PDB file of C-alpha atoms in Angstrom:
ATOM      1  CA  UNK S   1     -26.234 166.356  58.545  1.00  0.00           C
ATOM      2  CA  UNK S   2     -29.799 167.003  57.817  1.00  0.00           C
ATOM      3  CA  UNK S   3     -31.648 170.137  57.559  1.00  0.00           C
ATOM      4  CA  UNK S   4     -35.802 170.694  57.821  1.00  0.00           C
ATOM      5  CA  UNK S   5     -37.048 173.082  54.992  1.00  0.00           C
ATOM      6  CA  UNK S   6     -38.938 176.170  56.342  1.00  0.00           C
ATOM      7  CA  UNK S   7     -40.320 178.690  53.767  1.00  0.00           C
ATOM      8  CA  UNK S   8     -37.132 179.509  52.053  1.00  0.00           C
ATOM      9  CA  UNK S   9     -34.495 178.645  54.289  1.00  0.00           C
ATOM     10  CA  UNK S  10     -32.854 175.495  55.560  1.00  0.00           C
ATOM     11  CA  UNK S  11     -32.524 175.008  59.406  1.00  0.00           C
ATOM     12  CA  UNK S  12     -29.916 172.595  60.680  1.00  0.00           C
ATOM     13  CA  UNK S  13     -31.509 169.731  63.143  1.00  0.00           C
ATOM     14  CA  UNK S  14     -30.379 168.541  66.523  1.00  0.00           C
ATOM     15  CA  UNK S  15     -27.871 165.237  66.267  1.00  0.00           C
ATOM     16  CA  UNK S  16     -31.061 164.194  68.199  1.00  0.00           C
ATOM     17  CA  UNK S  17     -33.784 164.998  65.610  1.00  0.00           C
ATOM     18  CA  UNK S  18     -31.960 164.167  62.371  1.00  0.00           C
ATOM     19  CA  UNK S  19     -33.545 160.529  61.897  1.00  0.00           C
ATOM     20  CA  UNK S  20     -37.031 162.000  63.173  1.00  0.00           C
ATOM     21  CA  UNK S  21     -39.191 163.169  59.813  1.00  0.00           C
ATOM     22  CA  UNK S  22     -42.426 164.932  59.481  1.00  0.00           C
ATOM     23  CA  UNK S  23     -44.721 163.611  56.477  1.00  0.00           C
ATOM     24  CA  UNK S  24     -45.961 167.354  56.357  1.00  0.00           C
ATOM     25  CA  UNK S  25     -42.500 168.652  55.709  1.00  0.00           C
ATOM     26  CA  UNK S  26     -39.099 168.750  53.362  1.00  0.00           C
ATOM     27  CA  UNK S  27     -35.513 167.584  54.341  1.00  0.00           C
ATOM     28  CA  UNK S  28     -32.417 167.969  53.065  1.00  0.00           C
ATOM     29  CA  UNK S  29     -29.598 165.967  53.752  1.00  0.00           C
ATOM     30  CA  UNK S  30     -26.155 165.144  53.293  1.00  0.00           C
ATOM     31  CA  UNK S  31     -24.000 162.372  53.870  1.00  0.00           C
ATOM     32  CA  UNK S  32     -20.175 161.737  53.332  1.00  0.00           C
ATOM     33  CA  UNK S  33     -18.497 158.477  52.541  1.00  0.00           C
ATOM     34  CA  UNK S  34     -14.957 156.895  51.333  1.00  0.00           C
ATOM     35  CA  UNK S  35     -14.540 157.052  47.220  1.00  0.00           C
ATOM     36  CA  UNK S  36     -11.821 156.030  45.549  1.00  0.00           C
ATOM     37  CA  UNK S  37      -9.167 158.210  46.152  1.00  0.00           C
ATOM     38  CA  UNK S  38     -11.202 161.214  48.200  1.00  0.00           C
ATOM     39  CA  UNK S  39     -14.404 161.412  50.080  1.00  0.00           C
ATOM     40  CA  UNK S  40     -17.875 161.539  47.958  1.00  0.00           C
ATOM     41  CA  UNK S  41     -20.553 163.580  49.095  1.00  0.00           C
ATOM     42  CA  UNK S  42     -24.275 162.582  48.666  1.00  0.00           C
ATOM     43  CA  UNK S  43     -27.233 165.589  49.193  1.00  0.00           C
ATOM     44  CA  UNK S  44     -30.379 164.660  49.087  1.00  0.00           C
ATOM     45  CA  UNK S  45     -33.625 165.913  49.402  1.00  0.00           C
ATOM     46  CA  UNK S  46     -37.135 163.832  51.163  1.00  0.00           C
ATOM     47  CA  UNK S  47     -40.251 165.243  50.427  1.00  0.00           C
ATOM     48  CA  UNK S  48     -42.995 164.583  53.280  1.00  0.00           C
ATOM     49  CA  UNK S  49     -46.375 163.085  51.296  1.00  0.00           C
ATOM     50  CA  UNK S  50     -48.107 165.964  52.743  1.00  0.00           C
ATOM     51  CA  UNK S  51     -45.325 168.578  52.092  1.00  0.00           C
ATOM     52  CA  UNK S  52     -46.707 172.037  50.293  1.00  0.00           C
ATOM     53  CA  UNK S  53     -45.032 172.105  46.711  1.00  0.00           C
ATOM     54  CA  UNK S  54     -43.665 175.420  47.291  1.00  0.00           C
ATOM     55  CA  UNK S  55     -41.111 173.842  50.011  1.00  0.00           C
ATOM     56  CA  UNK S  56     -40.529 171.329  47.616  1.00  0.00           C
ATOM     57  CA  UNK S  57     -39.477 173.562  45.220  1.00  0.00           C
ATOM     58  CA  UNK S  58     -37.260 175.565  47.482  1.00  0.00           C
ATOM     59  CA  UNK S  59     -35.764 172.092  48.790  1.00  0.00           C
ATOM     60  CA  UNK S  60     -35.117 170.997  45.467  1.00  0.00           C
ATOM     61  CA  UNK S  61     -33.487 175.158  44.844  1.00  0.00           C
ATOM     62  CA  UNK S  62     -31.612 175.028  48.100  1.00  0.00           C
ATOM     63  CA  UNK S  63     -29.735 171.217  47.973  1.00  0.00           C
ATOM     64  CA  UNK S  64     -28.976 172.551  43.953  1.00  0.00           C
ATOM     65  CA  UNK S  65     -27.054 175.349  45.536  1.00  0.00           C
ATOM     66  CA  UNK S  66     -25.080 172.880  47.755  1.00  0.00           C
ATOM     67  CA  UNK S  67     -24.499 170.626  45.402  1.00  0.00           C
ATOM     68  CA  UNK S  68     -23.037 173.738  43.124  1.00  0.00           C
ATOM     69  CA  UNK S  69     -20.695 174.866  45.890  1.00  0.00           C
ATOM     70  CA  UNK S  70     -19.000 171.455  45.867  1.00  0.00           C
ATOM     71  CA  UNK S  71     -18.443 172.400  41.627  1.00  0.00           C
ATOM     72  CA  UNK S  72     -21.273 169.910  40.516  1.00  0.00           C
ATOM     73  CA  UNK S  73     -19.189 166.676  42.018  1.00  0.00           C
ATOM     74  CA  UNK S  74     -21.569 165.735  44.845  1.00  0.00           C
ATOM     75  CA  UNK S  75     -24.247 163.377  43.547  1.00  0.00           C
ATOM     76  CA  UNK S  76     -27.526 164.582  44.214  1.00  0.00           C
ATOM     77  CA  UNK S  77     -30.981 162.428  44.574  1.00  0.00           C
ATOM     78  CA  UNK S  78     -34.839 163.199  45.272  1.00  0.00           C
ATOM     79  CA  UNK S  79     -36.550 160.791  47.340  1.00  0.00           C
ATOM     80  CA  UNK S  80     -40.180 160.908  48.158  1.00  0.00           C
ATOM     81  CA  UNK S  81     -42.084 159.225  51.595  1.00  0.00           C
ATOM     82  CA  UNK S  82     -43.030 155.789  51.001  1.00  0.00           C
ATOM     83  CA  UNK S  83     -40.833 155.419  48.284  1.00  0.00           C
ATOM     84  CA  UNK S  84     -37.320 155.330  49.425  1.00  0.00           C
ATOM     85  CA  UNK S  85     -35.030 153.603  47.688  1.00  0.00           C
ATOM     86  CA  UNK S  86     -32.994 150.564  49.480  1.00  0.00           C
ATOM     87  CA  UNK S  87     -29.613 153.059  49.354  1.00  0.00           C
ATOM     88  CA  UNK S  88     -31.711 155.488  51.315  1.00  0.00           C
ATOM     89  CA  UNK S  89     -32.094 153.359  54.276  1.00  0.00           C
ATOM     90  CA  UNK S  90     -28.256 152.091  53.969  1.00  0.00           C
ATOM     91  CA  UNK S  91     -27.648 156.093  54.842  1.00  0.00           C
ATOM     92  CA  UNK S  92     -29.966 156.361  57.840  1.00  0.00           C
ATOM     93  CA  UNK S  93     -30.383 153.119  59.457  1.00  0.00           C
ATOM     94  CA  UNK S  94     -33.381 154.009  61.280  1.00  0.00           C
ATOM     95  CA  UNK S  95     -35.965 156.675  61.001  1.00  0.00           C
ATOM     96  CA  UNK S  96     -39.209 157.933  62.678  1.00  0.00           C
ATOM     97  CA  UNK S  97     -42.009 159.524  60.364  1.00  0.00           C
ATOM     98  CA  UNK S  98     -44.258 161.387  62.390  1.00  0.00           C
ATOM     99  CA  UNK S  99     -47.635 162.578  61.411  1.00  0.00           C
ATOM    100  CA  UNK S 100     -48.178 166.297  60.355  1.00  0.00           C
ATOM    101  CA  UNK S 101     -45.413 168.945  59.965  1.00  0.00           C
ATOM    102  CA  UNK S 102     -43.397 172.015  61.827  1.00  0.00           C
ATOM    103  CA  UNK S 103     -42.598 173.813  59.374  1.00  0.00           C
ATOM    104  CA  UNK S 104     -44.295 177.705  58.378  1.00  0.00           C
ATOM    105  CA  UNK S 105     -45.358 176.358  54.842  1.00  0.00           C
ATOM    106  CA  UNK S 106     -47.589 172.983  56.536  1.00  0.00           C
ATOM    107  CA  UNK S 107     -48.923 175.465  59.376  1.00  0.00           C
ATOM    108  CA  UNK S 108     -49.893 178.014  56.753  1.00  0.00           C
ATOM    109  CA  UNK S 109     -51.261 175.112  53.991  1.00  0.00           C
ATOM    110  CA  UNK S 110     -53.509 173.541  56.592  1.00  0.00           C
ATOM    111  CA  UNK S 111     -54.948 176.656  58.038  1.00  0.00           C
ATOM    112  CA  UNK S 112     -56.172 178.335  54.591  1.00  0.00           C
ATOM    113  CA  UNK S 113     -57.425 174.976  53.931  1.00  0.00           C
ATOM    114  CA  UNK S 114     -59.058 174.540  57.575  1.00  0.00           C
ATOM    115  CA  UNK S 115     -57.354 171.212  57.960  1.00  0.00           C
ATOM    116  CA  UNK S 116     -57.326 169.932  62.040  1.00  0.00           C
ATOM    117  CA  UNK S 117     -53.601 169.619  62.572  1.00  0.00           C
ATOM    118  CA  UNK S 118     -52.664 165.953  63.181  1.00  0.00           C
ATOM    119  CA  UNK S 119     -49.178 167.155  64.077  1.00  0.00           C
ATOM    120  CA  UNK S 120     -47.405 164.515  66.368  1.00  0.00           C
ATOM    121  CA  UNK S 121     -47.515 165.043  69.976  1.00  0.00           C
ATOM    122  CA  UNK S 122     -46.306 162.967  72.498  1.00  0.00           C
ATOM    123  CA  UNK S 123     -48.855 163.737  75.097  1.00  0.00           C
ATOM    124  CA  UNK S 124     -51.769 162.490  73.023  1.00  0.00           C
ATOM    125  CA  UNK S 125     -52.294 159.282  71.701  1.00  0.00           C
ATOM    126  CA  UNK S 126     -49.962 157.769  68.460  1.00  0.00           C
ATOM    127  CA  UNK S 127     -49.463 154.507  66.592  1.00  0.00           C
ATOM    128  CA  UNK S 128     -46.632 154.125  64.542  1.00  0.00           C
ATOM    129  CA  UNK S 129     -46.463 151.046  62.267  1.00  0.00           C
ATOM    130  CA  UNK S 130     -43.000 149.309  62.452  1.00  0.00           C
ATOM    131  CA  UNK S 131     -41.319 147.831  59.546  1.00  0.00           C
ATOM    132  CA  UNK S 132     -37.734 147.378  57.982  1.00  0.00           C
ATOM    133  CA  UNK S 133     -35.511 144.505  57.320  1.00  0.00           C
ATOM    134  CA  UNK S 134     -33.433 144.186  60.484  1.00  0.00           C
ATOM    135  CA  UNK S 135     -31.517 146.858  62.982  1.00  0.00           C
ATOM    136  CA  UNK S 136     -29.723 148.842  59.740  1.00  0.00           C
ATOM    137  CA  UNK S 137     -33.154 149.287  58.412  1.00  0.00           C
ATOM    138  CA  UNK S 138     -35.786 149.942  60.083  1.00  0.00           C
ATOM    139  CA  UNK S 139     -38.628 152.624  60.531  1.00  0.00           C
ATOM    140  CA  UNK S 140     -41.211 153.689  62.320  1.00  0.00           C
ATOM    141  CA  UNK S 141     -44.580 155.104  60.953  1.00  0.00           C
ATOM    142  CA  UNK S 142     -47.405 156.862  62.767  1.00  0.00           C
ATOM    143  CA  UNK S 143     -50.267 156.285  61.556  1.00  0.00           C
ATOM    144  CA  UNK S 144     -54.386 157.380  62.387  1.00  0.00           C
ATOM    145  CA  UNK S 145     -54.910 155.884  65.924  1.00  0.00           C
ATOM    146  CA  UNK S 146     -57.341 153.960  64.757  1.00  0.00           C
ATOM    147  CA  UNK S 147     -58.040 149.913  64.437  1.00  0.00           C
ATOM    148  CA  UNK S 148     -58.424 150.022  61.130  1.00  0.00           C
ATOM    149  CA  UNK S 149     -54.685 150.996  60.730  1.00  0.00           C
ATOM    150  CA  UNK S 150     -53.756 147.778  62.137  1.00  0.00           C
ATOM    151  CA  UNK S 151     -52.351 144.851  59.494  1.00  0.00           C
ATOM    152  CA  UNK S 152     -51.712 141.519  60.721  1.00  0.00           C
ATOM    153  CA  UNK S 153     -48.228 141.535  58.335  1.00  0.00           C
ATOM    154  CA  UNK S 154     -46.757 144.023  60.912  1.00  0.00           C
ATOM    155  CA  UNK S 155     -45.865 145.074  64.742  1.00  0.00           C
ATOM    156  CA  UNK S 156     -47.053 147.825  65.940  1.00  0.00           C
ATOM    157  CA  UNK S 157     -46.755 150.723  69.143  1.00  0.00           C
ATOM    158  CA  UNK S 158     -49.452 152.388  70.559  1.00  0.00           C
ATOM    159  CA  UNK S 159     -48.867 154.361  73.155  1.00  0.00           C
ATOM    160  CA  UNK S 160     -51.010 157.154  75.494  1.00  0.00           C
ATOM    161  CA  UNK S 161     -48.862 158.796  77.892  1.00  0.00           C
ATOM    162  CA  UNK S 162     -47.591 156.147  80.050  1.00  0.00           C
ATOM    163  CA  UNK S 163     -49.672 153.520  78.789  1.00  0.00           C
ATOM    164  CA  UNK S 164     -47.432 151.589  75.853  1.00  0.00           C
ATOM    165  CA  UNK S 165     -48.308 148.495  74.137  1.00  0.00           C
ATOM    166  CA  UNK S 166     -47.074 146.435  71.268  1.00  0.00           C
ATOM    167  CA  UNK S 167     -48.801 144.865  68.948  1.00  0.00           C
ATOM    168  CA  UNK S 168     -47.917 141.927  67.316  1.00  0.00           C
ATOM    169  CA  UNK S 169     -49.745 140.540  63.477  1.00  0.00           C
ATOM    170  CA  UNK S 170     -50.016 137.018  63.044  1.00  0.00           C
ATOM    171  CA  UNK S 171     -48.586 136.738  59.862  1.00  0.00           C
ATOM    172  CA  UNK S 172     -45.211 139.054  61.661  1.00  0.00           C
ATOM    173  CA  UNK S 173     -41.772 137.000  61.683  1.00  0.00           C
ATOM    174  CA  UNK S 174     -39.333 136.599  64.847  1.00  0.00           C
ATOM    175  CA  UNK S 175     -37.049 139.183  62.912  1.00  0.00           C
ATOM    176  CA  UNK S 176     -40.625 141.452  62.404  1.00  0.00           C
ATOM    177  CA  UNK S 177     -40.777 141.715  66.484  1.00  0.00           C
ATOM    178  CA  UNK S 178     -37.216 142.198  67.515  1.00  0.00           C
ATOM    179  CA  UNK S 179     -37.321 145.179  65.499  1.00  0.00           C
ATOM    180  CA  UNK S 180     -40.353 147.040  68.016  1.00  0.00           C
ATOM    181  CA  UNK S 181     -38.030 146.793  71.126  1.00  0.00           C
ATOM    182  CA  UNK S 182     -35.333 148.741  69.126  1.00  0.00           C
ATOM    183  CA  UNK S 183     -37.632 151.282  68.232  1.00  0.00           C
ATOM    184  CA  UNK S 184     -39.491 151.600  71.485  1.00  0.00           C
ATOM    185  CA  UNK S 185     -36.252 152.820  72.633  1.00  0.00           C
ATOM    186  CA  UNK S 186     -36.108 155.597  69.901  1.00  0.00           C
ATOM    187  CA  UNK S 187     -40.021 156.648  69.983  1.00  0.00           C
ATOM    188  CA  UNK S 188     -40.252 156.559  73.775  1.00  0.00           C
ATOM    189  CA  UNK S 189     -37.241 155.594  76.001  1.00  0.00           C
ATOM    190  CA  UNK S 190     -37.118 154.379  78.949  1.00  0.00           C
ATOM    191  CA  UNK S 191     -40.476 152.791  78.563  1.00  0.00           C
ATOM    192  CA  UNK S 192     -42.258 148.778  78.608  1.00  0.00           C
ATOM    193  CA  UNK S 193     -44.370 148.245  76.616  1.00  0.00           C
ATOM    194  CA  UNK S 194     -47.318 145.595  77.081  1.00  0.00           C
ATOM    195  CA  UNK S 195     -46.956 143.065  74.596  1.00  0.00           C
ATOM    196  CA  UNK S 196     -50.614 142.074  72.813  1.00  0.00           C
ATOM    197  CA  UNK S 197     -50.674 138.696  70.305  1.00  0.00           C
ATOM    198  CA  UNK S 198     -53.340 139.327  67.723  1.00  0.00           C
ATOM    199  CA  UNK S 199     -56.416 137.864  68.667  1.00  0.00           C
ATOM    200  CA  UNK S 200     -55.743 138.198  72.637  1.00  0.00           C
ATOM    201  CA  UNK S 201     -56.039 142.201  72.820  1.00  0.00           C
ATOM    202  CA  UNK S 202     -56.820 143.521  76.062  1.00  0.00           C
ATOM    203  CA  UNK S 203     -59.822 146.140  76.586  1.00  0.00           C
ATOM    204  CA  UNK S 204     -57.789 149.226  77.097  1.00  0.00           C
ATOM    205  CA  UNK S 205     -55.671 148.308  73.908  1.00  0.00           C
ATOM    206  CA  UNK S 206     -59.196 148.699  71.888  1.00  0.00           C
ATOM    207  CA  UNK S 207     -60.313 151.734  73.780  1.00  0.00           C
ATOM    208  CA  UNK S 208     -57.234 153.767  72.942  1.00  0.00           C
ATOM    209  CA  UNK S 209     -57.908 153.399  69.218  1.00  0.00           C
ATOM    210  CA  UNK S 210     -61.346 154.084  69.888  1.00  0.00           C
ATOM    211  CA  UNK S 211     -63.343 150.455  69.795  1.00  0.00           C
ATOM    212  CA  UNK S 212     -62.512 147.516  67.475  1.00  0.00           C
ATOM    213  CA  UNK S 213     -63.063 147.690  63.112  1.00  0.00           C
ATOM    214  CA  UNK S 214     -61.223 145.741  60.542  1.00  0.00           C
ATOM    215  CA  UNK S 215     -58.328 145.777  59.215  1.00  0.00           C
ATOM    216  CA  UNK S 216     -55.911 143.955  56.783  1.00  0.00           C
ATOM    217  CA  UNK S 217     -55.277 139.858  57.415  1.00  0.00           C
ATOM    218  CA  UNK S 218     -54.344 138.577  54.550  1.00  0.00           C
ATOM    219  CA  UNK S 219     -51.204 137.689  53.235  1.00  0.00           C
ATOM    220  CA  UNK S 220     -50.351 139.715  49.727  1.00  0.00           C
ATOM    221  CA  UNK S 221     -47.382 138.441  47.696  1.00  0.00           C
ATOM    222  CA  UNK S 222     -45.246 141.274  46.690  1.00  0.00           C
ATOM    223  CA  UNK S 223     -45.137 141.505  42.308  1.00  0.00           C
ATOM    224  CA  UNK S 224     -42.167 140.406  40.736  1.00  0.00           C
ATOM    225  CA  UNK S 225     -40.628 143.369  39.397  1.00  0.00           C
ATOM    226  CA  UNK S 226     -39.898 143.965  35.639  1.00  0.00           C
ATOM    227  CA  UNK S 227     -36.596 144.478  34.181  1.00  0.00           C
ATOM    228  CA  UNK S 228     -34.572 147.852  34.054  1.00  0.00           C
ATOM    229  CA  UNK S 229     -34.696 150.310  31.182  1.00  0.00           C
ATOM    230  CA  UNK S 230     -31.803 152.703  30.305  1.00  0.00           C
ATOM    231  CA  UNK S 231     -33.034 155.824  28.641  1.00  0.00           C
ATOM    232  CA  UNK S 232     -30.544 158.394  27.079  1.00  0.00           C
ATOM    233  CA  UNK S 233     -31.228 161.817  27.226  1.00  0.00           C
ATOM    234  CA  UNK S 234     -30.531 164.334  25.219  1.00  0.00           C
ATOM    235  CA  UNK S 235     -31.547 168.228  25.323  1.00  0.00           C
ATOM    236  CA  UNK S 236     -31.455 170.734  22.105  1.00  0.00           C
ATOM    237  CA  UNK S 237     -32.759 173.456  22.662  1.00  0.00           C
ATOM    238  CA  UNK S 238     -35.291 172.880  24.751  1.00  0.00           C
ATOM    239  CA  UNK S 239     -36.719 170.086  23.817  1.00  0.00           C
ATOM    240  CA  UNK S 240     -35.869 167.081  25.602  1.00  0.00           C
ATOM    241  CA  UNK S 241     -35.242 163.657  23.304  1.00  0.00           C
ATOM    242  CA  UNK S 242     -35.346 160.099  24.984  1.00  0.00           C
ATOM    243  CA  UNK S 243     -34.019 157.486  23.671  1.00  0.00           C
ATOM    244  CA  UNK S 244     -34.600 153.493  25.506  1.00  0.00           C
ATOM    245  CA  UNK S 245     -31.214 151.492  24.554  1.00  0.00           C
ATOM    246  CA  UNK S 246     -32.113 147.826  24.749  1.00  0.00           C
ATOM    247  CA  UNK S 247     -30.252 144.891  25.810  1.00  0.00           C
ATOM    248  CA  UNK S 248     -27.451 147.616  27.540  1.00  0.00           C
ATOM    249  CA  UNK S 249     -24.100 147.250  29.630  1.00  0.00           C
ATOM    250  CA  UNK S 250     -22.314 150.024  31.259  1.00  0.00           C
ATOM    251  CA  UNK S 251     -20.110 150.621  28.396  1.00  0.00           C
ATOM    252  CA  UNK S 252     -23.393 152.820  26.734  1.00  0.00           C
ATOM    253  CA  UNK S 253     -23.157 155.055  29.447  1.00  0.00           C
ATOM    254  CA  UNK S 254     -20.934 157.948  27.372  1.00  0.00           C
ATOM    255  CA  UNK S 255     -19.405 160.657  29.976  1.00  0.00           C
ATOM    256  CA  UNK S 256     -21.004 163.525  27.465  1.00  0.00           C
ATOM    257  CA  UNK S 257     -24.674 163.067  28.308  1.00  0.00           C
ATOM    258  CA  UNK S 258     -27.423 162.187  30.258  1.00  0.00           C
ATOM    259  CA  UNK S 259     -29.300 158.643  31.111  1.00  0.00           C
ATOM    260  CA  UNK S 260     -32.526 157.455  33.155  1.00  0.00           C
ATOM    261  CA  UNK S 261     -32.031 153.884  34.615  1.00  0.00           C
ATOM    262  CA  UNK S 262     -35.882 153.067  35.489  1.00  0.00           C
ATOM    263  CA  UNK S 263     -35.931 150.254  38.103  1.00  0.00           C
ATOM    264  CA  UNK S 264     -39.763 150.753  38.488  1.00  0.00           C
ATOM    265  CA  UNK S 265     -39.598 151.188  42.199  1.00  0.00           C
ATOM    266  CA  UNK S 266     -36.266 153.392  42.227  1.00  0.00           C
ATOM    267  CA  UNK S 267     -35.237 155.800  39.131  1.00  0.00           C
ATOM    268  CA  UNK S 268     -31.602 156.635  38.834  1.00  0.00           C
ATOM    269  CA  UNK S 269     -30.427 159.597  36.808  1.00  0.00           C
ATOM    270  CA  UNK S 270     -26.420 159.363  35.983  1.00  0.00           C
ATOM    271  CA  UNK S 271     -24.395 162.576  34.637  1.00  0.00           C
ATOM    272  CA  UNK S 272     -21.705 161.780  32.707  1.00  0.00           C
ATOM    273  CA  UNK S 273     -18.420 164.165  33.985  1.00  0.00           C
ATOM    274  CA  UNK S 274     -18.677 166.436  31.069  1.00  0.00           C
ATOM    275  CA  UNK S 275     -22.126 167.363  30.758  1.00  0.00           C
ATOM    276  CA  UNK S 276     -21.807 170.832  30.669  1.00  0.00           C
ATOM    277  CA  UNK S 277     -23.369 172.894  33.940  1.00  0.00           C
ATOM    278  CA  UNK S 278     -26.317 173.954  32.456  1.00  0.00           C
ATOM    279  CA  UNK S 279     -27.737 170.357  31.848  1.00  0.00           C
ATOM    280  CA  UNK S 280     -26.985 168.881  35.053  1.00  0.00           C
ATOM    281  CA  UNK S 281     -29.097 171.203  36.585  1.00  0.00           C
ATOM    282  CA  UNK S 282     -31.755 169.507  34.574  1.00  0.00           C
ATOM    283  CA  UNK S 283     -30.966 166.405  34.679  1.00  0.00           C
ATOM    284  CA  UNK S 284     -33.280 165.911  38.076  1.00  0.00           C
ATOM    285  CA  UNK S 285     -35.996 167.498  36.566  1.00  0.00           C
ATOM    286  CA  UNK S 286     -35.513 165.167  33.984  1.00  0.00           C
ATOM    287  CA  UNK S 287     -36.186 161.953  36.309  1.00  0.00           C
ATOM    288  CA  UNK S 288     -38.968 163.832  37.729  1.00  0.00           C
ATOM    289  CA  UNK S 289     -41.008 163.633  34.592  1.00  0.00           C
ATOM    290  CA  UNK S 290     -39.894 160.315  33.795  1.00  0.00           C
ATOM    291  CA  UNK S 291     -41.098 159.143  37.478  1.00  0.00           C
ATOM    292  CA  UNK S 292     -44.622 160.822  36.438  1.00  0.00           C
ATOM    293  CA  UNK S 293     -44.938 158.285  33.826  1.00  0.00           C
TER     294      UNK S 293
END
């Protein structure tokens, strides 16, 4: 189930809606699965880039209370847009992340700050970038309607009311296009779209994002990541100690306190069973900080 943060409350989406995000918005979510002898739960909370903090906070309030009514055994995790971690997209497969946000915070935020709302709407004109790994992960990202968005590493769909077309990068794999049927049929159903190679673009694909500009063609190789660190934590009044253990296995992890396992992209925070109630509901705000870092 997934719910869309508004003001202080939590509203329940549509079956329909619950894999469609808005970057200006919060979610919470949870998901069930098979533990060893009973069901484990899993709530969540995905904070939109442009999300107001104050949502964020009550997300963050509101998926604390949930996790609380199940007596502190459902695991709990913060994941922010553009950062999701690999488990994330195990969970929900496929996702849309629209542009702009529905909820009263967003509305209010942009209007104080006399912001144009970019809010998606499917009568205007869209791009969504389209990336993922294969059909159990896989997204699609709308982005400014605008050449410059374009990146020859991906596939994209533009689309103005009828008109659809899909774009395909040079430097895209086989795997890279399959993926923009399956979300063609997500973002707009029942629709063709008109495929265009890179290089070959017709002159209605160019009008629609408003004339030709550059963009991204070059190949980047991705870093090689560093290894883990486990931290332990440890809070006396107050004051929060952390401690890196080096060269670790899991038998450091002790069932009494707190640890940070920092994976540079991902951050994992693990509660041992008898931290007492008090300190699990820090221990997020712990991995917070640490993320800050």
């Amino acid at each position: 189930m997934v719910w869309r943060v508004n003001g202080q409350e939590k509203v329940l989406l549509p079956a329909a809606d619950q894999l469609k995000f808005f970057g200006g918005d919060c979610y919470i979510f949870q998901y069930a699965y098979p533990g060893e002898d009973k069901e484990e739960y899993l709530i969540g909370t995905w904070f939109g880039k442009q999300s107001i903090e104050e949502e964020r906070a009550s997300a963050i309030s509101l998926a604390s209370k949930m996790v609380e009514s199940t007596k502190f055994l459902a695991t709990q995790a913060h994941i922010y847009e553009g950062s999701e971690p690999i488990q994330f997209y195990s969970i929900v497969q496929s996702f849309i992340v629209f542009k702009g946000g529905l909820s009263d915070g967003y509305k209010n935020s942009i209007a104080v700050k006399e912001i144009p709302d970019e809010t998606y709407n499917e009568d205007g004109v869209a791009l969504f970038r389209i990336q993922g790994s294969g059909p159990d992960n896989m997204q699609a990202i709308q982005l400014e309607a605008v050449a410059s968005s374009l990146n020859s590493s991906y596939c994209y769909i533009l689309y103005s009311g009828s008109t659809v077309f899909s774009w395909t990068g040079n430097l895209t794999t086989t795997e890279d296009q399959e993926l923009v049927e399956r979300q063609l049929d997500l973002i707009k159903p029942n629709s063709q779209s008109r495929p265009q190679k890179e290089g070959s673009e017709s002159e209605q694909f160019w009008e629609l994002l408003g004339g030709k500009a550059e963009y991204p063609s070059q190949k980047f190789a991705r870093d090689a990541e560093s290894d883990p660190h486990l931290f332990s934590c440890t809070l006396s009044k107050g004051n929060l100690k952390v401690t890196e253990i080096y060269n670790f296995t899991q038998d450091d992890l002790m069932t009494e306190d707190i640890f940070i396992l920092d994976c540079h992209s991902d951050i994992f925070i693990w509660v041992g069973q008898q931290v007492d109630t008090k300190k699990k509901l820090q221990a997020l705000t712990i991995g917070e900080v640490r993320s800050t870092k």
